[in-house]
mmCIF file of C-alpha atoms and ligand atoms in Angstrom:
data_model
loop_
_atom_site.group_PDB
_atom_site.id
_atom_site.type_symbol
_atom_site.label_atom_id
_atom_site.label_comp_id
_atom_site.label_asym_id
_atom_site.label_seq_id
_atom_site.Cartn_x
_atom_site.Cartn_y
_atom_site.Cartn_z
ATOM 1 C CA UNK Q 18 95.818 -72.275 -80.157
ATOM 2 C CA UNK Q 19 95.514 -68.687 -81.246
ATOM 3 C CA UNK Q 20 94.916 -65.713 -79.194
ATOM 4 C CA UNK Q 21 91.490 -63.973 -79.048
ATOM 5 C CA UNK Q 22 91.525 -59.978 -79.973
ATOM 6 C CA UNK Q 23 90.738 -58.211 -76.532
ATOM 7 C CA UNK Q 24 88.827 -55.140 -78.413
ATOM 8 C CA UNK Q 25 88.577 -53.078 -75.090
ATOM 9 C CA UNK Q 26 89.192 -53.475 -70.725
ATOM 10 C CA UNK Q 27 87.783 -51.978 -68.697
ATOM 11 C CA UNK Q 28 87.398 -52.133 -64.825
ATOM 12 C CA UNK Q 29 85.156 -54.922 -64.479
ATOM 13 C CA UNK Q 30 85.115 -56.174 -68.177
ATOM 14 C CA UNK Q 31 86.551 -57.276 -70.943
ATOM 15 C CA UNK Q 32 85.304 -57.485 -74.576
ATOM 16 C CA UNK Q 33 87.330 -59.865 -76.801
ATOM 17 C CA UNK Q 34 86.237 -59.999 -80.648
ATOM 18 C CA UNK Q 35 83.032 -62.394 -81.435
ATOM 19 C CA UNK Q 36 82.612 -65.185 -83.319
ATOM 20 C CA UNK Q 37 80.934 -63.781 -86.744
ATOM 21 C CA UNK Q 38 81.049 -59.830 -87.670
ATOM 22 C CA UNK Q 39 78.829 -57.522 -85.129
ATOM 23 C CA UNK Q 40 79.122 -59.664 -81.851
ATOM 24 C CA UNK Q 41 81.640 -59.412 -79.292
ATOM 25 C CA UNK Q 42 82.137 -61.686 -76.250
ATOM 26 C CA UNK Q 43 81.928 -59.992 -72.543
ATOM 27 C CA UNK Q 44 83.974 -61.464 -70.293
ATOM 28 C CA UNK Q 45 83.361 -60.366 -66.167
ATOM 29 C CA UNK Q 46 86.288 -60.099 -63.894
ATOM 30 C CA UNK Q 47 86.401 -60.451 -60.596
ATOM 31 C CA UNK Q 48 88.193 -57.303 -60.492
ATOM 32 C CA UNK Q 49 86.381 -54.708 -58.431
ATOM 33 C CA UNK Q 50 86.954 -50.737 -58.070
ATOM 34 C CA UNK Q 51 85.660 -48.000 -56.755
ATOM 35 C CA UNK Q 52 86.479 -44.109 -56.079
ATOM 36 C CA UNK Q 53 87.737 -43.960 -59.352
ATOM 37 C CA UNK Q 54 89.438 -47.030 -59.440
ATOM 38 C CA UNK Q 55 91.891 -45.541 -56.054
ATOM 39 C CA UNK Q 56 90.516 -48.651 -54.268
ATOM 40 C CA UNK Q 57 90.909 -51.997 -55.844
ATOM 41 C CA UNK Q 58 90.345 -55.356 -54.666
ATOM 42 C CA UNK Q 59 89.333 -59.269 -56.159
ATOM 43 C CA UNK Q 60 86.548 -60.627 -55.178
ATOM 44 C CA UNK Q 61 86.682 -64.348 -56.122
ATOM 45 C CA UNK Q 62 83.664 -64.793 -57.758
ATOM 46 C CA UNK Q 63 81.977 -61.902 -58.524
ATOM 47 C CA UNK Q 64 82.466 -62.233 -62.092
ATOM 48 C CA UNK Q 65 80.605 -65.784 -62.285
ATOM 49 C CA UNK Q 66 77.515 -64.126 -60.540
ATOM 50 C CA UNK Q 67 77.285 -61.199 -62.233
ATOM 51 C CA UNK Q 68 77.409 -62.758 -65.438
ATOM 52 C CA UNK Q 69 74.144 -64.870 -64.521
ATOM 53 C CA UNK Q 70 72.429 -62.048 -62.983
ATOM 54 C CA UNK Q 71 73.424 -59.693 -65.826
ATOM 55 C CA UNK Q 72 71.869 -62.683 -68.171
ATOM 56 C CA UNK Q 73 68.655 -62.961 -66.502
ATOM 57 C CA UNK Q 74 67.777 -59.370 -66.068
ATOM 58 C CA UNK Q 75 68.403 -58.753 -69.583
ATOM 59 C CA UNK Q 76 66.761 -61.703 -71.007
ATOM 60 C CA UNK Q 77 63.756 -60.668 -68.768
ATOM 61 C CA UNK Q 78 63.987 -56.787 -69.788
ATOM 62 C CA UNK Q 79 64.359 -58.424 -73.587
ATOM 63 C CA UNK Q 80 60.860 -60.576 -73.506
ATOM 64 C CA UNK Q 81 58.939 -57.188 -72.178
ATOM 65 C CA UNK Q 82 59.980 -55.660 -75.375
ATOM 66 C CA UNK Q 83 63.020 -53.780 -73.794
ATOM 67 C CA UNK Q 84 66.338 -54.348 -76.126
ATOM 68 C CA UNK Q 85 69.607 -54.257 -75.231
ATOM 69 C CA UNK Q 86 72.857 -56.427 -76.596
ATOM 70 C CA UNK Q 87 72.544 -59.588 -75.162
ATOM 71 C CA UNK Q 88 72.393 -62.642 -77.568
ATOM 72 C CA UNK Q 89 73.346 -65.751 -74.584
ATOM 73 C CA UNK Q 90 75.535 -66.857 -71.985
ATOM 74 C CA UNK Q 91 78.768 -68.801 -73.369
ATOM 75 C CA UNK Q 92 80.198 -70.253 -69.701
ATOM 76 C CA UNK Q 93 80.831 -69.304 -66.478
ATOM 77 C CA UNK Q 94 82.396 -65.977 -67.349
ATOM 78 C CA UNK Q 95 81.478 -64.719 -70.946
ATOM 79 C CA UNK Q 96 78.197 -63.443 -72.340
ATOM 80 C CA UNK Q 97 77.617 -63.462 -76.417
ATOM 81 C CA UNK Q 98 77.042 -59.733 -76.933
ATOM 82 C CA UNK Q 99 75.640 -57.768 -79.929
ATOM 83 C CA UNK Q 100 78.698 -54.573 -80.811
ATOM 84 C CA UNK Q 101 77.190 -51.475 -80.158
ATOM 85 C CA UNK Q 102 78.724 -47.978 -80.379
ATOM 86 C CA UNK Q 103 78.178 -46.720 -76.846
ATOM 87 C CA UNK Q 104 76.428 -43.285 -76.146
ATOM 88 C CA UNK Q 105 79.332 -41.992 -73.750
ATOM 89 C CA UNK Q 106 76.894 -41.384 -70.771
ATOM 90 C CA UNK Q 107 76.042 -42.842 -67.541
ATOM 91 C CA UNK Q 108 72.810 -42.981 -66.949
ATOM 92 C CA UNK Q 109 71.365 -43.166 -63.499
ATOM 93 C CA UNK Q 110 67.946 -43.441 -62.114
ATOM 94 C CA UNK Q 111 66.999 -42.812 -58.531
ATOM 95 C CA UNK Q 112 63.952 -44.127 -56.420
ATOM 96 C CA UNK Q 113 65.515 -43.200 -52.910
ATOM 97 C CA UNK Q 114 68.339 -40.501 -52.202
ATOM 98 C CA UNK Q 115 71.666 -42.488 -51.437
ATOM 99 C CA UNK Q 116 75.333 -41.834 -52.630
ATOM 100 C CA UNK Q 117 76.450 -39.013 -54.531
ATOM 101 C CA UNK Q 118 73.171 -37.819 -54.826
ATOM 102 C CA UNK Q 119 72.565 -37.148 -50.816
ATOM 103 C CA UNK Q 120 76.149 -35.688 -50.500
ATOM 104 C CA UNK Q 121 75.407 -33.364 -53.545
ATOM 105 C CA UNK Q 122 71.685 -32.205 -52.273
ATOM 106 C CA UNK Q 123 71.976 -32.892 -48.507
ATOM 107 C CA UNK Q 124 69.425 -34.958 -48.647
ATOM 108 C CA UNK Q 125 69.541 -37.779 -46.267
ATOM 109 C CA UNK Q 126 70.365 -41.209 -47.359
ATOM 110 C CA UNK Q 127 66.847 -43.227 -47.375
ATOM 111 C CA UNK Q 128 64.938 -40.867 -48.060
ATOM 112 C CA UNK Q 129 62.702 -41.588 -50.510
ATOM 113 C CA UNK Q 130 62.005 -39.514 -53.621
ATOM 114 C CA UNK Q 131 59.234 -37.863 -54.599
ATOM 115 C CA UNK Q 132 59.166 -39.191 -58.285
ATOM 116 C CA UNK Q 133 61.793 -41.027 -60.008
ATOM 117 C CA UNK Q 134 65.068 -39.170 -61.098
ATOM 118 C CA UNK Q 135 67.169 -39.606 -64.494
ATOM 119 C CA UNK Q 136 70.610 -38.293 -64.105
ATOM 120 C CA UNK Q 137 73.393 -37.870 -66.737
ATOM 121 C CA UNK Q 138 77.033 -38.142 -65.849
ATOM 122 C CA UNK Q 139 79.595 -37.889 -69.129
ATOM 123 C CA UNK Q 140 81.532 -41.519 -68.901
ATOM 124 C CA UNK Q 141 85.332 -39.810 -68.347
ATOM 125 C CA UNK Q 142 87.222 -41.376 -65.797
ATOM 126 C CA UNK Q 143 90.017 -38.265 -66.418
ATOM 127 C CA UNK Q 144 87.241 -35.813 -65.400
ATOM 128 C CA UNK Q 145 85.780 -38.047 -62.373
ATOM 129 C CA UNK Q 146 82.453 -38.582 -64.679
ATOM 130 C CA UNK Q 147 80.985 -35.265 -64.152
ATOM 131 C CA UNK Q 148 77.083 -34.703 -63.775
ATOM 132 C CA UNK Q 149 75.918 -33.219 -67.708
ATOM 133 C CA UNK Q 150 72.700 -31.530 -68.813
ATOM 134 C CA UNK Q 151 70.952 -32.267 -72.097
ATOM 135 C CA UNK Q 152 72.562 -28.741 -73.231
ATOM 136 C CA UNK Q 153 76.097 -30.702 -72.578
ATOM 137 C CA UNK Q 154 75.226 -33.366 -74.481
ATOM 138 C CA UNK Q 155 73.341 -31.958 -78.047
ATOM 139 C CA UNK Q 156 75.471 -29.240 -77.632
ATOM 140 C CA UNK Q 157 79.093 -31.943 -78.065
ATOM 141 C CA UNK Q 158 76.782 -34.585 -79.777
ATOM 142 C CA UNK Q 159 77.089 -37.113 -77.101
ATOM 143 C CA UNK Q 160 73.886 -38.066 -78.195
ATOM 144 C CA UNK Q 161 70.940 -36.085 -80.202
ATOM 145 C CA UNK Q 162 67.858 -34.960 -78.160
ATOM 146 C CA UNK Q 163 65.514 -38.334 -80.187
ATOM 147 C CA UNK Q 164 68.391 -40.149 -78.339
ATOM 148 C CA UNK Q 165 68.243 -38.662 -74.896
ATOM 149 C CA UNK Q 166 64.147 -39.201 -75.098
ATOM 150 C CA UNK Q 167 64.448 -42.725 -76.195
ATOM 151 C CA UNK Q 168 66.809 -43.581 -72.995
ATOM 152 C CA UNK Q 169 64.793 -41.742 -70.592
ATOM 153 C CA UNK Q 170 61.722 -43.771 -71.544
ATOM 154 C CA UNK Q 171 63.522 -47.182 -71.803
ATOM 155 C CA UNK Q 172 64.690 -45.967 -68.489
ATOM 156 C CA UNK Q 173 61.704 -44.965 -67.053
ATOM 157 C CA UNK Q 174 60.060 -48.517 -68.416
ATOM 158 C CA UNK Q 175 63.525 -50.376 -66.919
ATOM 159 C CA UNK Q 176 62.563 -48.864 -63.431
ATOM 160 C CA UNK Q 177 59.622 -50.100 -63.352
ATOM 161 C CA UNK Q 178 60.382 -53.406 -64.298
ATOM 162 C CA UNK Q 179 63.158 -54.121 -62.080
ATOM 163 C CA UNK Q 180 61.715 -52.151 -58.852
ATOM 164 C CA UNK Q 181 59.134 -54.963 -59.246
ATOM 165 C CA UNK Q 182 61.239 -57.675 -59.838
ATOM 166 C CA UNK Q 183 63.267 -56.929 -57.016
ATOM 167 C CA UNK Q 184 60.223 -55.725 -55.128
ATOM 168 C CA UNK Q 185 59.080 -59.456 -55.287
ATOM 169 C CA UNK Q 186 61.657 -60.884 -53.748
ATOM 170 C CA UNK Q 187 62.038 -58.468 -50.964
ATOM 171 C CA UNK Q 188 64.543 -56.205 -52.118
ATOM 172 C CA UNK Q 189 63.992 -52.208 -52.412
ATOM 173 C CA UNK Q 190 65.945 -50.798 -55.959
ATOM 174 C CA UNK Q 191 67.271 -47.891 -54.600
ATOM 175 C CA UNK Q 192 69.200 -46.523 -57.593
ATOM 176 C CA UNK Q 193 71.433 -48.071 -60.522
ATOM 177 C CA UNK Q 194 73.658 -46.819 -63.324
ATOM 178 C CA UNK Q 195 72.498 -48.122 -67.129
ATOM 179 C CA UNK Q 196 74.947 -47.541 -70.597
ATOM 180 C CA UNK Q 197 73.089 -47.614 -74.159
ATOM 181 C CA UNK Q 198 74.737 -48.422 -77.258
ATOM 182 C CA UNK Q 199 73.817 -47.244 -81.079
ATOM 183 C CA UNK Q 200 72.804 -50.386 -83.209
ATOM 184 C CA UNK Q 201 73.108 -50.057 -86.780
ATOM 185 C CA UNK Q 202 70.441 -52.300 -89.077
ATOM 186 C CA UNK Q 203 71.342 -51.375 -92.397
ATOM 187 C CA UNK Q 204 70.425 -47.733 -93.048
ATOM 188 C CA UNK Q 205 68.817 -47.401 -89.149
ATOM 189 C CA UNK Q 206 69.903 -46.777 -85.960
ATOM 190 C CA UNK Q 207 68.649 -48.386 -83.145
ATOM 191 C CA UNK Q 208 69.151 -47.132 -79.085
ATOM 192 C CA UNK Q 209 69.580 -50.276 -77.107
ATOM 193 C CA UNK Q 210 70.320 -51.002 -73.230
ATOM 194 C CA UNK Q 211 74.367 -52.090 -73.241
ATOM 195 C CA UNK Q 212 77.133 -53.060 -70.611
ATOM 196 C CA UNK Q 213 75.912 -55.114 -67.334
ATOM 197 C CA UNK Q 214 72.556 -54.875 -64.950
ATOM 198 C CA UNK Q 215 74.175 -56.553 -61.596
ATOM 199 C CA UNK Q 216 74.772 -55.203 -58.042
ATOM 200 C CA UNK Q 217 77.766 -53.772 -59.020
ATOM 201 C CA UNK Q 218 75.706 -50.764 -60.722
ATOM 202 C CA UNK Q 219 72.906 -50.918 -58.801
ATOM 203 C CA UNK Q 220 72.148 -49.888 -55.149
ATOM 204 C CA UNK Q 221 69.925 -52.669 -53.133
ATOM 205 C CA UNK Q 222 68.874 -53.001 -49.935
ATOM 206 C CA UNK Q 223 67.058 -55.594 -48.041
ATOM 207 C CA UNK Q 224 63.179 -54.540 -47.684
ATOM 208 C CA UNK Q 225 63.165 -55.902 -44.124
ATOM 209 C CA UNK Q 226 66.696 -54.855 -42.650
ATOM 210 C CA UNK Q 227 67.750 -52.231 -44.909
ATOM 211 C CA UNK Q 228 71.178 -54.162 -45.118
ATOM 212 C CA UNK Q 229 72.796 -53.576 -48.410
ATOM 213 C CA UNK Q 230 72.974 -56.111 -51.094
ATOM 214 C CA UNK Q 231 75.309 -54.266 -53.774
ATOM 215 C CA UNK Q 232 79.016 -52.950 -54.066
ATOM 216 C CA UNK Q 233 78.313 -50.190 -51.537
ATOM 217 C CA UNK Q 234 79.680 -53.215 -48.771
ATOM 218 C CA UNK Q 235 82.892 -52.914 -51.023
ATOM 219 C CA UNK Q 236 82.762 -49.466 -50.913
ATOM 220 C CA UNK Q 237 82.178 -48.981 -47.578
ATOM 221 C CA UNK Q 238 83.939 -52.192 -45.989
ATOM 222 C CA UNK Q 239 80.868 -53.742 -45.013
ATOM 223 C CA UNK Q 240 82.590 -57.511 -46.103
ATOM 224 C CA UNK Q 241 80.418 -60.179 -47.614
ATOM 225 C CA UNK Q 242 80.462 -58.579 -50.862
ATOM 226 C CA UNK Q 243 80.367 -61.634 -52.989
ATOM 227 C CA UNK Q 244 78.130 -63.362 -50.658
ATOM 228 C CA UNK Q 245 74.995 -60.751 -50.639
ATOM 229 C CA UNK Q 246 75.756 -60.759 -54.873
ATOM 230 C CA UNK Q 247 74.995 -64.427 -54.677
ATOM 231 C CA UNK Q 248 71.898 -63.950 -51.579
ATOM 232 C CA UNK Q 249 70.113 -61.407 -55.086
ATOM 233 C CA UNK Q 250 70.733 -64.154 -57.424
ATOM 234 C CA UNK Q 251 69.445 -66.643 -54.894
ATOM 235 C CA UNK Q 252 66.409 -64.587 -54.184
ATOM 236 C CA UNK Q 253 65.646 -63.908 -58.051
ATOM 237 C CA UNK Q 254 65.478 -68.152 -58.035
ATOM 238 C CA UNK Q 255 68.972 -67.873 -60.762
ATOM 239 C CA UNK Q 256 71.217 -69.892 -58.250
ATOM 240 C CA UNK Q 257 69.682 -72.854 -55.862
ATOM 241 C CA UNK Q 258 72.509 -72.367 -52.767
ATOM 242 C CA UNK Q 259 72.721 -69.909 -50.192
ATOM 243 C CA UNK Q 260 74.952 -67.236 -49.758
ATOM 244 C CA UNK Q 261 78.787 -68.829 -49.732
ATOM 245 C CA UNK Q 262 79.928 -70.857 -46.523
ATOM 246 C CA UNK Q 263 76.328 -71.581 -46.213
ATOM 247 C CA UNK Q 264 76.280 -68.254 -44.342
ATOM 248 C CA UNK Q 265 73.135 -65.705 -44.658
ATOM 249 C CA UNK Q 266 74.078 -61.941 -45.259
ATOM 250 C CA UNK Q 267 71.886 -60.699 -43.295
HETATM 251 P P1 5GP S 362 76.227 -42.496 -57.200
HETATM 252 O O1 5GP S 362 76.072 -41.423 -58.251
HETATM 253 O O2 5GP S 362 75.357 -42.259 -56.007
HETATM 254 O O3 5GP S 362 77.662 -42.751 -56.855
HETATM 255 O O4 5GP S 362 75.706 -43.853 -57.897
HETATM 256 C C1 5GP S 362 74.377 -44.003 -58.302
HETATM 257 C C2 5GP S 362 74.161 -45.431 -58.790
HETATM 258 O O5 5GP S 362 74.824 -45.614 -60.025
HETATM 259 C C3 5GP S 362 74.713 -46.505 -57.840
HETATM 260 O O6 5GP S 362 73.855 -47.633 -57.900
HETATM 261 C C4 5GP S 362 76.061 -46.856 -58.427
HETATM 262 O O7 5GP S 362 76.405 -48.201 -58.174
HETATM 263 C C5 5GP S 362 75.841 -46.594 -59.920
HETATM 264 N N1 5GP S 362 77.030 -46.038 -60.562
HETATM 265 C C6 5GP S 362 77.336 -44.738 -60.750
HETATM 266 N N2 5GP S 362 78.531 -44.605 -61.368
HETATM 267 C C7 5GP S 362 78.979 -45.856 -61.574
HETATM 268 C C8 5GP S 362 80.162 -46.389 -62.188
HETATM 269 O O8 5GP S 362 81.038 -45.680 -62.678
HETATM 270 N N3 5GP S 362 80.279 -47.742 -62.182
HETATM 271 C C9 5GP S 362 79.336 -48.571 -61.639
HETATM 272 N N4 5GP S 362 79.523 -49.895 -61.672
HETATM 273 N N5 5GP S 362 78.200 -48.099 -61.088
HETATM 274 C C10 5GP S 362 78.033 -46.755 -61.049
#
């Protein structure tokens, strides 16, 4: 037995060296934070269903022409993954005002906006990932201004994508948080979609009841965290059971 090279850890992740040269292996945890990490907790199971939902949405975003890291599920917990150098931003997109966003603009939570929003936070858990403009980020080459265009319209096109997806099954996309990595191809560079898509970085809420389907019921001690994780993936047809315990989450 030898021991695999963990290459990085982060809060819900791991990424342990790959197989050949250019892949790396992500490996979800059940390890959930929030508040910058001041509250903690394990959700048994988490990791296993964010892993397939993370799978499916990117294999679905892949086959629309959308490209991001993912080569194929391993097991349970670990995803084959293409290395990327990440673009140190978070990039979130809002439909409805929720979160941060209504505590920064008073605007209230549900309300919906009046066209989608593309926000960029620097990713700096030291400096509580503050809110940057496109002057922060040419200006300390975060990323160039052909990179900040090509992830506002793979956003943009990601949006629309998933608002539908979810839209189908009953579920309104409220807002969620996207990473992109650099891909090098010999002498190019290409801007792909990186890290997870699960309810961890998304906000969802049932169409019907407005009950929320995503780590805001960690964040917020709502309970049933896992089990409204696994109520999306049963809705989006990736697992057969309902929600653990046989229970709905609704
Ligand atoms: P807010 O800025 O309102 O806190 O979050 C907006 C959206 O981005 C939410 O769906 C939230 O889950 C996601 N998001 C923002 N920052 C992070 C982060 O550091 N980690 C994760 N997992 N999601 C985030």
């Amino acid at each position: 037995m030898t021991r695999r090279k963990k290459i990085y850890e982060g809060k819900a992740k791991i990424l342990y060296e790959g197989p050949e040269p250019g892949t790396l292996i992500q490996y979800f945890k059940d390890d959930t934070t929030a508040f910058d990490a001041t509250k903690k907790a394990v959700l048994e199971g988490k990791g296993v269903i964010n892993n397939r939902i993370s799978e499916y949405i990117m294999t679905r975003l892949n086959s629309i022409g959308v490209q991001n890291h993912f080569i194929k599920r391993l097991n349970l917990r670990e995803q084959l993954i293409r290395e990327v150098e990440i673009v140190p931003l978070e990039v979130v997109c809002r439909n409805i005002a929720a979160g941060q966003f209504s505590t920064r603009f008073g605007v209230p939570e549900g309300q919906a906006l009046p066209r989608s929003i593309i926000e960029f936070y620097l990713k700096d858990d030291k400096l509580h990932d503050p809110m940057v403009a496109e002057e922060h980020i040419t200006a300390f080459n975060w990323a160039t201004t052909q990179e900040i265009d090509d992830i506002m319209a793979l956003t943009l096109r990601v949006n629309d994508f998933l608002t539908g997806m979810f839209g189908a099954v009953g579920i309104r996309l409220v807002d969620f948080k996207l990473e992109y990595g650099r891909l090098y191809e010999g002498d190019m560079v290409r801007t792909v979609l990186a890290d997870e898509i699960s309810p961890d970085c998304c906000r969802l809420w049932d169409v019907q009841t407005n009950e929320k389907m995503d780590k805001d019921r960690f964040r917020r001690d709502l309970g049933n965290v896992t089990e409204a994780y696994v109520e999306v993936a049963r809705r989006l047809g990736i697992v057969k059971q309902a929600a653990a315990g046989g229970e709905s989450v609704h």
